[in-house]
């Protein structure tokens, strides 16, 4: 059962209606650019930048099959590739980041603050500089042109963003629950699995959503590590459709069409996951 | 006891891993596996598919398998440089003017003196192609096609609408200015403010055309600049005045973006430039108007018409490649085989092989845009007699593709942040620092 | 050993039972569970970071081995590179304007969406949708069209009688388009706030209501303090990430930082120097300067956290 909505029971009827109206109005601001992109995908190429109105003078669906079949394989291959990488990344992050966050949040151990600071420091160096040594490492291990360099780091808790996120969520869980389990004889690992993890659902959902979206959209590392045509992912394929030099016929319409399509899986994943977000934690947690 | 041992162990293994990893990270180890020929190139539109088709044709003809790594332009060089840093450079890869000298100077390219003229047959090549293969006396580069550079493109439909019919290819700089002003006035009369041409002050290849029209070169054989401060000052002043009197698009009227934001598409100005004649394809696909070429004007009535026909892209062989012979065969195929030309079409320019070029023009199967590009090259060849010095290593910050200084300075002048003299001085001092 | 424990105990922190064996066991368990992170940290983070630190003292083109040049990169950065300070300035501006803006909007919208409304799931998805787009080239084109001199934004402003600037054509207003882009994509912090709000136990609100608290009181005395750890997280993480913002500036300015370097974010400049101008050693130096700045600000944030972030452990 979903947790009771805590705000709406006491906000006045009028207050609720106003908030609702503002949210609906905000939708326009949120969606307008995307509506523009969708309408542009329905225009023929020589109209996209010359006809500035939202509505095409001669609407056409030609950009969709054009974009779908433009590269050597149908676009569905790139969706599948991206999906595989994103799914594996989610598994990796959920496993490694939660346990690492638990250790940082709950256990006192030597040099904890030092490691924590170093963990955060890892986030502060731009990717463009660290990716060269990383690439050399992976290349020496003959792992270039595989998805291993994109997935393995997720299983090794490289995403400090999620570790820190989960640390903050775990710290909000009352320590009495830990202690109750410890009194019953549980070691740190059991406390993690039996007590903390179930109470972290909102955080885990968030980690999953973000991992999926960010992996799906990650261009640079996928560019460097994936060279074969059949390994291409959605961001790489979309860039292949962008026309920056003008040295050949442009494919903007196809780019917009495929960009619109590539939002759909992300939207579905988000919509599906956010419903689980609605289920909050149980109220009196001592019963587990 | 247990803690101390564990600590010691962690310290030791930590530093061992660190030392080993650090060493391995700073340089590649091991050889690359032999096998198929890895070929990397960039392209957009149908360039990728066409080049891939050419590779397939070669694989079929020769039995040498190819591992294709075609990608779009943005990110191509990022990936290439990373691969070279990591030690797994592709056997054959594409380069262009802005950075080819850098790659050669740093030892990443295999000298082709043993191949050019032998495995790679150059007997039917255009002079412009043959003159572009060397740097400092060593041969490195195999041109994939020819084109004019830059290409000045004008919108014939717009010009017709104001009564200016076909521009004169022998026009002078003064006539160019006058035409632009007249067109600007005529177009603005109907209400929406328009101009004659785009602001070309920051375009390095147009500056080169200007410098060449005065009988000089962009770069000298010794690697320094081939023109003087006065030349650059004249150039910047030309555009400063142009922005002020309505001839060229002023900065506030610019639209940010790539070629899709160009004034010729938005209707702000009917004369623009493209990096090469192939750029006509990009512009033409975005507008229904009739676009055509006209060369950069002569410096004055007393000066000759000077044009530049040059390769736009070259292929090179990696210095570390262990399949150089096969790579040379591929390069010979791409430049001299009719099947390759049929596959590639215009994607890398007009064929370097004179005979093949003539064959294609005679066959008459070209599209409208392709025919214009071929004609443009044929028209320009007689005037493109002086070869050009390839942009030297270190020129990237000055005239390279990513935020070149020449463009930055032009913008600073346009926004009235500095004056022409300061800009010229700064350009030359940066040139001293880098070249 | 016991002295350590005594000192910690006197700070009022709750501890395990004081026994040396228990301590070793905790250390052991902690490090055992940290193993994945330790491996990842050493191989994939620490080593590359140290390598890049070394590279910052070299002239490295990526195409040939690095050559030691000592402090030359750093000297040029602070004393000769006229593009460095504008890049740093615009980045600082971007961080200190767009981070608070996005955080406030995200919190307000999360509060609004944290209730049972018809179609709230769809509303949440709509508000998150812009964040899904990441560094999409298509989004950049749309954004440029919107902020064109004659684009929709200026049309709307004109409706209210305001003459909008030429946005992306002029250096003064160009960075603002990027600020607005960041603010438009407030979905990520919003989702995190939603998760945090969901984590507040309902019985706390029931207890407050029994005490007679109204909506505003409940917000300021209950909700807000309880989510300060997440506010802290969002602000700090957004700051760290925004300082390294690259893709928005890259796609909107077409990789040029135009006009006049007004959208040349720090990391964009770093990228141009490293990959475009063959100065990867200089790029590494820039990266470490950035790290120092971010680390200092983050450290400062953590110090101030003591005063305003609610810590349930203490």
mmCIF file of C-alpha atoms in Angstrom, chain B residues 83-357:
data_model
loop_
_atom_site.group_PDB
_atom_site.id
_atom_site.type_symbol
_atom_site.label_atom_id
_atom_site.label_comp_id
_atom_site.label_asym_id
_atom_site.label_seq_id
_atom_site.Cartn_x
_atom_site.Cartn_y
_atom_site.Cartn_z
ATOM 1 C CA UNK B 83 44.415 5.167 -29.585
ATOM 2 C CA UNK B 84 47.838 6.458 -30.533
ATOM 3 C CA UNK B 85 48.594 7.270 -26.902
ATOM 4 C CA UNK B 86 47.510 3.771 -25.992
ATOM 5 C CA UNK B 87 49.598 2.165 -28.697
ATOM 6 C CA UNK B 88 46.793 0.704 -30.791
ATOM 7 C CA UNK B 89 46.569 3.188 -33.608
ATOM 8 C CA UNK B 90 44.639 2.014 -36.646
ATOM 9 C CA UNK B 91 46.779 0.809 -39.553
ATOM 10 C CA UNK B 92 45.351 3.419 -41.867
ATOM 11 C CA UNK B 93 43.658 6.611 -40.794
ATOM 12 C CA UNK B 94 42.369 9.839 -42.209
ATOM 13 C CA UNK B 95 43.915 13.210 -41.513
ATOM 14 C CA UNK B 96 43.359 16.742 -42.670
ATOM 15 C CA UNK B 97 45.112 20.048 -43.042
ATOM 16 C CA UNK B 98 44.753 21.328 -39.521
ATOM 17 C CA UNK B 99 46.689 18.572 -37.808
ATOM 18 C CA UNK B 100 48.466 16.393 -40.345
ATOM 19 C CA UNK B 101 51.826 18.033 -39.809
ATOM 20 C CA UNK B 102 51.545 17.462 -36.092
ATOM 21 C CA UNK B 103 50.991 13.766 -36.626
ATOM 22 C CA UNK B 104 53.928 13.594 -39.013
ATOM 23 C CA UNK B 105 56.322 15.542 -36.816
ATOM 24 C CA UNK B 106 55.564 13.365 -33.797
ATOM 25 C CA UNK B 107 56.558 10.206 -35.579
ATOM 26 C CA UNK B 108 53.147 8.588 -35.725
ATOM 27 C CA UNK B 109 53.146 8.227 -39.506
ATOM 28 C CA UNK B 110 55.028 5.798 -41.687
ATOM 29 C CA UNK B 111 57.104 7.425 -44.450
ATOM 30 C CA UNK B 112 55.684 6.444 -47.794
ATOM 31 C CA UNK B 113 58.681 7.097 -50.013
ATOM 32 C CA UNK B 114 58.848 3.380 -50.805
ATOM 33 C CA UNK B 115 55.226 3.203 -51.725
ATOM 34 C CA UNK B 116 54.253 6.421 -53.449
ATOM 35 C CA UNK B 117 55.094 6.106 -57.087
ATOM 36 C CA UNK B 118 55.383 2.337 -56.794
ATOM 37 C CA UNK B 119 52.575 0.389 -55.119
ATOM 38 C CA UNK B 120 50.598 3.590 -55.006
ATOM 39 C CA UNK B 121 50.556 4.619 -58.623
ATOM 40 C CA UNK B 122 50.768 8.373 -59.112
ATOM 41 C CA UNK B 123 51.196 8.579 -62.854
ATOM 42 C CA UNK B 124 47.674 9.838 -63.515
ATOM 43 C CA UNK B 125 47.388 12.055 -60.516
ATOM 44 C CA UNK B 126 46.657 15.748 -60.720
ATOM 45 C CA UNK B 127 49.629 17.958 -59.788
ATOM 46 C CA UNK B 128 47.682 19.398 -56.909
ATOM 47 C CA UNK B 129 47.517 15.901 -55.470
ATOM 48 C CA UNK B 130 51.163 15.052 -56.062
ATOM 49 C CA UNK B 131 52.294 18.307 -54.488
ATOM 50 C CA UNK B 132 50.445 17.551 -51.280
ATOM 51 C CA UNK B 133 52.099 14.322 -50.213
ATOM 52 C CA UNK B 134 55.254 15.550 -48.525
ATOM 53 C CA UNK B 135 56.263 17.375 -45.413
ATOM 54 C CA UNK B 136 59.885 18.481 -45.037
ATOM 55 C CA UNK B 137 60.977 16.276 -47.864
ATOM 56 C CA UNK B 138 59.438 13.032 -46.641
ATOM 57 C CA UNK B 139 56.293 11.597 -48.169
ATOM 58 C CA UNK B 140 53.509 10.781 -45.730
ATOM 59 C CA UNK B 141 50.111 11.617 -47.112
ATOM 60 C CA UNK B 142 47.878 9.971 -49.714
ATOM 61 C CA UNK B 143 45.182 12.340 -50.941
ATOM 62 C CA UNK B 144 41.679 10.951 -51.214
ATOM 63 C CA UNK B 145 40.162 13.558 -53.462
ATOM 64 C CA UNK B 146 40.408 17.127 -54.642
ATOM 65 C CA UNK B 147 38.368 20.224 -54.070
ATOM 66 C CA UNK B 148 38.689 23.967 -54.039
ATOM 67 C CA UNK B 149 39.453 25.468 -50.691
ATOM 68 C CA UNK B 150 37.754 27.605 -49.607
ATOM 69 C CA UNK B 151 34.572 27.480 -51.617
ATOM 70 C CA UNK B 152 32.638 30.708 -51.831
ATOM 71 C CA UNK B 153 28.989 29.865 -52.222
ATOM 72 C CA UNK B 154 26.225 32.250 -53.188
ATOM 73 C CA UNK B 155 22.479 31.937 -53.335
ATOM 74 C CA UNK B 156 21.507 32.369 -56.984
ATOM 75 C CA UNK B 157 17.804 32.518 -56.214
ATOM 76 C CA UNK B 158 18.328 35.509 -53.933
ATOM 77 C CA UNK B 159 20.622 37.221 -56.381
ATOM 78 C CA UNK B 160 18.128 36.717 -59.188
ATOM 79 C CA UNK B 161 15.404 38.195 -57.032
ATOM 80 C CA UNK B 162 17.341 41.464 -56.789
ATOM 81 C CA UNK B 163 18.407 41.468 -60.394
ATOM 82 C CA UNK B 164 22.074 40.483 -60.065
ATOM 83 C CA UNK B 165 22.578 37.642 -62.441
ATOM 84 C CA UNK B 166 25.512 35.290 -62.372
ATOM 85 C CA UNK B 167 28.475 36.703 -60.607
ATOM 86 C CA UNK B 168 31.621 37.198 -62.606
ATOM 87 C CA UNK B 169 34.292 34.662 -61.679
ATOM 88 C CA UNK B 170 37.015 37.149 -62.540
ATOM 89 C CA UNK B 171 35.768 39.807 -60.182
ATOM 90 C CA UNK B 172 38.073 41.932 -58.084
ATOM 91 C CA UNK B 173 37.995 42.618 -54.383
ATOM 92 C CA UNK B 174 36.433 46.024 -54.964
ATOM 93 C CA UNK B 175 33.735 44.522 -57.151
ATOM 94 C CA UNK B 176 33.095 41.947 -54.440
ATOM 95 C CA UNK B 177 32.589 44.653 -51.856
ATOM 96 C CA UNK B 178 30.325 46.610 -54.171
ATOM 97 C CA UNK B 179 28.185 43.602 -55.047
ATOM 98 C CA UNK B 180 27.741 42.765 -51.394
ATOM 99 C CA UNK B 181 26.700 46.298 -50.541
ATOM 100 C CA UNK B 182 24.237 46.455 -53.419
ATOM 101 C CA UNK B 183 22.662 43.156 -52.530
ATOM 102 C CA UNK B 184 22.459 44.139 -48.878
ATOM 103 C CA UNK B 185 20.660 47.354 -49.741
ATOM 104 C CA UNK B 186 18.280 45.657 -52.130
ATOM 105 C CA UNK B 187 17.361 42.923 -49.707
ATOM 106 C CA UNK B 188 16.966 45.197 -46.708
ATOM 107 C CA UNK B 189 14.555 47.371 -48.674
ATOM 108 C CA UNK B 190 11.863 44.754 -48.298
ATOM 109 C CA UNK B 191 11.820 45.120 -44.526
ATOM 110 C CA UNK B 192 13.950 42.422 -42.962
ATOM 111 C CA UNK B 193 17.528 43.574 -42.444
ATOM 112 C CA UNK B 194 19.931 41.593 -44.605
ATOM 113 C CA UNK B 195 23.572 41.793 -45.595
ATOM 114 C CA UNK B 196 25.756 40.931 -48.533
ATOM 115 C CA UNK B 197 27.976 38.250 -47.161
ATOM 116 C CA UNK B 198 28.805 36.443 -43.955
ATOM 117 C CA UNK B 199 31.564 37.755 -41.721
ATOM 118 C CA UNK B 200 34.501 35.849 -43.158
ATOM 119 C CA UNK B 201 37.198 37.597 -41.165
ATOM 120 C CA UNK B 202 37.799 34.653 -38.876
ATOM 121 C CA UNK B 203 37.964 31.980 -41.549
ATOM 122 C CA UNK B 204 41.518 30.824 -41.986
ATOM 123 C CA UNK B 205 41.078 29.393 -45.479
ATOM 124 C CA UNK B 206 39.554 32.623 -46.753
ATOM 125 C CA UNK B 207 42.459 34.558 -45.280
ATOM 126 C CA UNK B 208 44.663 32.146 -47.142
ATOM 127 C CA UNK B 209 42.821 32.873 -50.378
ATOM 128 C CA UNK B 210 43.307 36.590 -49.730
ATOM 129 C CA UNK B 211 47.000 36.156 -49.004
ATOM 130 C CA UNK B 212 47.458 33.984 -52.079
ATOM 131 C CA UNK B 213 45.668 36.547 -54.202
ATOM 132 C CA UNK B 214 48.458 38.928 -53.244
ATOM 133 C CA UNK B 215 51.064 36.446 -54.394
ATOM 134 C CA UNK B 216 52.058 35.237 -50.929
ATOM 135 C CA UNK B 217 51.470 32.039 -48.956
ATOM 136 C CA UNK B 218 49.851 31.305 -45.648
ATOM 137 C CA UNK B 219 52.908 29.523 -44.344
ATOM 138 C CA UNK B 220 56.490 29.601 -45.505
ATOM 139 C CA UNK B 221 58.607 26.567 -46.253
ATOM 140 C CA UNK B 222 60.546 27.088 -43.034
ATOM 141 C CA UNK B 223 57.398 26.668 -40.947
ATOM 142 C CA UNK B 224 56.793 30.305 -40.139
ATOM 143 C CA UNK B 225 54.064 32.608 -41.379
ATOM 144 C CA UNK B 226 54.126 33.461 -45.073
ATOM 145 C CA UNK B 227 52.536 36.889 -44.796
ATOM 146 C CA UNK B 228 53.255 40.107 -42.952
ATOM 147 C CA UNK B 229 51.586 42.080 -40.214
ATOM 148 C CA UNK B 230 50.446 44.564 -42.825
ATOM 149 C CA UNK B 231 48.652 41.832 -44.752
ATOM 150 C CA UNK B 232 46.832 40.697 -41.631
ATOM 151 C CA UNK B 233 45.994 44.261 -40.675
ATOM 152 C CA UNK B 234 44.578 44.848 -44.142
ATOM 153 C CA UNK B 235 42.487 41.709 -43.762
ATOM 154 C CA UNK B 236 41.057 42.568 -40.385
ATOM 155 C CA UNK B 237 40.384 46.157 -41.430
ATOM 156 C CA UNK B 238 38.541 44.947 -44.510
ATOM 157 C CA UNK B 239 36.110 43.013 -42.338
ATOM 158 C CA UNK B 240 35.900 45.643 -39.642
ATOM 159 C CA UNK B 241 34.672 48.098 -42.250
ATOM 160 C CA UNK B 242 32.446 45.469 -43.841
ATOM 161 C CA UNK B 243 30.639 44.848 -40.570
ATOM 162 C CA UNK B 244 30.195 48.540 -40.081
ATOM 163 C CA UNK B 245 28.776 49.504 -43.475
ATOM 164 C CA UNK B 246 26.308 46.663 -43.898
ATOM 165 C CA UNK B 247 28.327 44.593 -46.297
ATOM 166 C CA UNK B 248 28.902 41.742 -43.880
ATOM 167 C CA UNK B 249 26.836 40.275 -41.062
ATOM 168 C CA UNK B 250 27.592 42.129 -37.817
ATOM 169 C CA UNK B 251 28.080 40.133 -34.616
ATOM 170 C CA UNK B 252 24.677 40.912 -33.068
ATOM 171 C CA UNK B 253 22.934 39.503 -36.121
ATOM 172 C CA UNK B 254 24.784 36.219 -35.993
ATOM 173 C CA UNK B 255 23.092 32.966 -35.257
ATOM 174 C CA UNK B 256 25.107 30.523 -33.220
ATOM 175 C CA UNK B 257 25.634 27.060 -34.521
ATOM 176 C CA UNK B 258 27.187 25.137 -37.359
ATOM 177 C CA UNK B 259 26.392 25.379 -41.018
ATOM 178 C CA UNK B 260 22.675 25.016 -40.295
ATOM 179 C CA UNK B 261 22.793 28.436 -38.662
ATOM 180 C CA UNK B 262 24.538 29.982 -41.629
ATOM 181 C CA UNK B 263 23.145 33.248 -43.023
ATOM 182 C CA UNK B 264 22.543 31.609 -46.369
ATOM 183 C CA UNK B 265 20.021 29.309 -44.701
ATOM 184 C CA UNK B 266 18.402 31.852 -42.436
ATOM 185 C CA UNK B 267 18.204 34.382 -45.243
ATOM 186 C CA UNK B 268 20.459 36.944 -43.594
ATOM 187 C CA UNK B 269 23.162 37.026 -46.274
ATOM 188 C CA UNK B 270 23.469 35.245 -49.603
ATOM 189 C CA UNK B 271 27.261 34.756 -49.741
ATOM 190 C CA UNK B 272 29.040 32.371 -47.391
ATOM 191 C CA UNK B 273 32.109 30.180 -47.420
ATOM 192 C CA UNK B 274 32.572 26.471 -46.991
ATOM 193 C CA UNK B 275 35.743 24.668 -46.041
ATOM 194 C CA UNK B 276 35.640 22.869 -49.352
ATOM 195 C CA UNK B 277 33.408 22.551 -52.385
ATOM 196 C CA UNK B 278 31.814 19.500 -50.768
ATOM 197 C CA UNK B 279 30.237 21.944 -48.346
ATOM 198 C CA UNK B 280 27.729 22.773 -51.047
ATOM 199 C CA UNK B 281 25.974 19.537 -50.189
ATOM 200 C CA UNK B 282 25.383 20.546 -46.587
ATOM 201 C CA UNK B 283 23.967 23.931 -47.490
ATOM 202 C CA UNK B 284 21.937 22.700 -50.446
ATOM 203 C CA UNK B 285 20.209 20.010 -48.437
ATOM 204 C CA UNK B 286 18.841 22.640 -46.064
ATOM 205 C CA UNK B 287 17.353 25.062 -48.538
ATOM 206 C CA UNK B 288 15.252 24.984 -51.657
ATOM 207 C CA UNK B 289 17.167 27.863 -53.231
ATOM 208 C CA UNK B 290 19.703 27.367 -56.013
ATOM 209 C CA UNK B 291 23.222 27.571 -54.631
ATOM 210 C CA UNK B 292 26.344 28.005 -56.747
ATOM 211 C CA UNK B 293 30.065 28.675 -56.559
ATOM 212 C CA UNK B 294 32.095 31.743 -57.338
ATOM 213 C CA UNK B 295 35.800 32.068 -56.634
ATOM 214 C CA UNK B 296 37.374 34.418 -54.124
ATOM 215 C CA UNK B 297 38.030 37.669 -56.004
ATOM 216 C CA UNK B 298 41.304 38.872 -57.514
ATOM 217 C CA UNK B 299 43.171 41.319 -55.374
ATOM 218 C CA UNK B 300 42.932 44.067 -57.962
ATOM 219 C CA UNK B 301 42.527 44.651 -61.672
ATOM 220 C CA UNK B 302 46.245 44.169 -62.136
ATOM 221 C CA UNK B 303 46.438 40.862 -60.355
ATOM 222 C CA UNK B 304 45.876 37.389 -61.633
ATOM 223 C CA UNK B 305 43.041 35.192 -60.549
ATOM 224 C CA UNK B 306 44.424 32.783 -57.990
ATOM 225 C CA UNK B 307 42.559 29.734 -56.800
ATOM 226 C CA UNK B 308 43.465 26.710 -54.775
ATOM 227 C CA UNK B 309 42.608 23.160 -55.678
ATOM 228 C CA UNK B 310 43.813 20.821 -53.008
ATOM 229 C CA UNK B 311 43.026 17.551 -51.313
ATOM 230 C CA UNK B 312 40.817 18.001 -48.285
ATOM 231 C CA UNK B 313 41.440 14.654 -46.680
ATOM 232 C CA UNK B 314 44.374 12.341 -46.815
ATOM 233 C CA UNK B 315 44.953 8.831 -45.603
ATOM 234 C CA UNK B 316 48.136 7.887 -43.842
ATOM 235 C CA UNK B 317 49.705 4.676 -42.609
ATOM 236 C CA UNK B 318 50.540 4.340 -38.957
ATOM 237 C CA UNK B 319 54.221 4.093 -38.112
ATOM 238 C CA UNK B 320 53.530 1.083 -35.898
ATOM 239 C CA UNK B 321 51.538 -0.801 -38.454
ATOM 240 C CA UNK B 322 52.818 -4.241 -39.303
ATOM 241 C CA UNK B 323 50.761 -4.397 -42.445
ATOM 242 C CA UNK B 324 52.152 -1.491 -44.376
ATOM 243 C CA UNK B 325 52.201 -3.360 -47.692
ATOM 244 C CA UNK B 326 48.536 -4.213 -47.460
ATOM 245 C CA UNK B 327 47.767 -0.673 -46.397
ATOM 246 C CA UNK B 328 49.556 0.674 -49.456
ATOM 247 C CA UNK B 329 47.485 -1.592 -51.655
ATOM 248 C CA UNK B 330 44.342 -0.185 -50.083
ATOM 249 C CA UNK B 331 45.490 3.342 -50.693
ATOM 250 C CA UNK B 332 46.289 2.591 -54.295
ATOM 251 C CA UNK B 333 42.828 1.117 -54.691
ATOM 252 C CA UNK B 334 41.115 4.129 -53.183
ATOM 253 C CA UNK B 335 42.845 6.569 -55.476
ATOM 254 C CA UNK B 336 43.172 4.705 -58.748
ATOM 255 C CA UNK B 337 40.406 2.138 -58.984
ATOM 256 C CA UNK B 338 37.143 2.915 -60.729
ATOM 257 C CA UNK B 339 35.208 0.711 -58.304
ATOM 258 C CA UNK B 340 36.475 2.772 -55.394
ATOM 259 C CA UNK B 341 35.501 6.016 -57.068
ATOM 260 C CA UNK B 342 32.074 4.623 -57.875
ATOM 261 C CA UNK B 343 31.589 3.677 -54.222
ATOM 262 C CA UNK B 344 32.943 6.873 -52.701
ATOM 263 C CA UNK B 345 31.283 9.271 -55.097
ATOM 264 C CA UNK B 346 31.973 12.818 -54.042
ATOM 265 C CA UNK B 347 32.381 12.007 -50.373
ATOM 266 C CA UNK B 348 36.071 12.846 -50.347
ATOM 267 C CA UNK B 349 36.076 15.211 -53.277
ATOM 268 C CA UNK B 350 36.743 14.886 -56.937
ATOM 269 C CA UNK B 351 39.063 11.961 -57.874
ATOM 270 C CA UNK B 352 42.779 12.736 -57.841
ATOM 271 C CA UNK B 353 43.221 10.524 -60.856
ATOM 272 C CA UNK B 354 42.740 12.675 -63.960
ATOM 273 C CA UNK B 355 41.526 9.827 -66.118
ATOM 274 C CA UNK B 356 38.935 8.664 -63.640
ATOM 275 C CA UNK B 357 37.720 12.191 -63.123
#
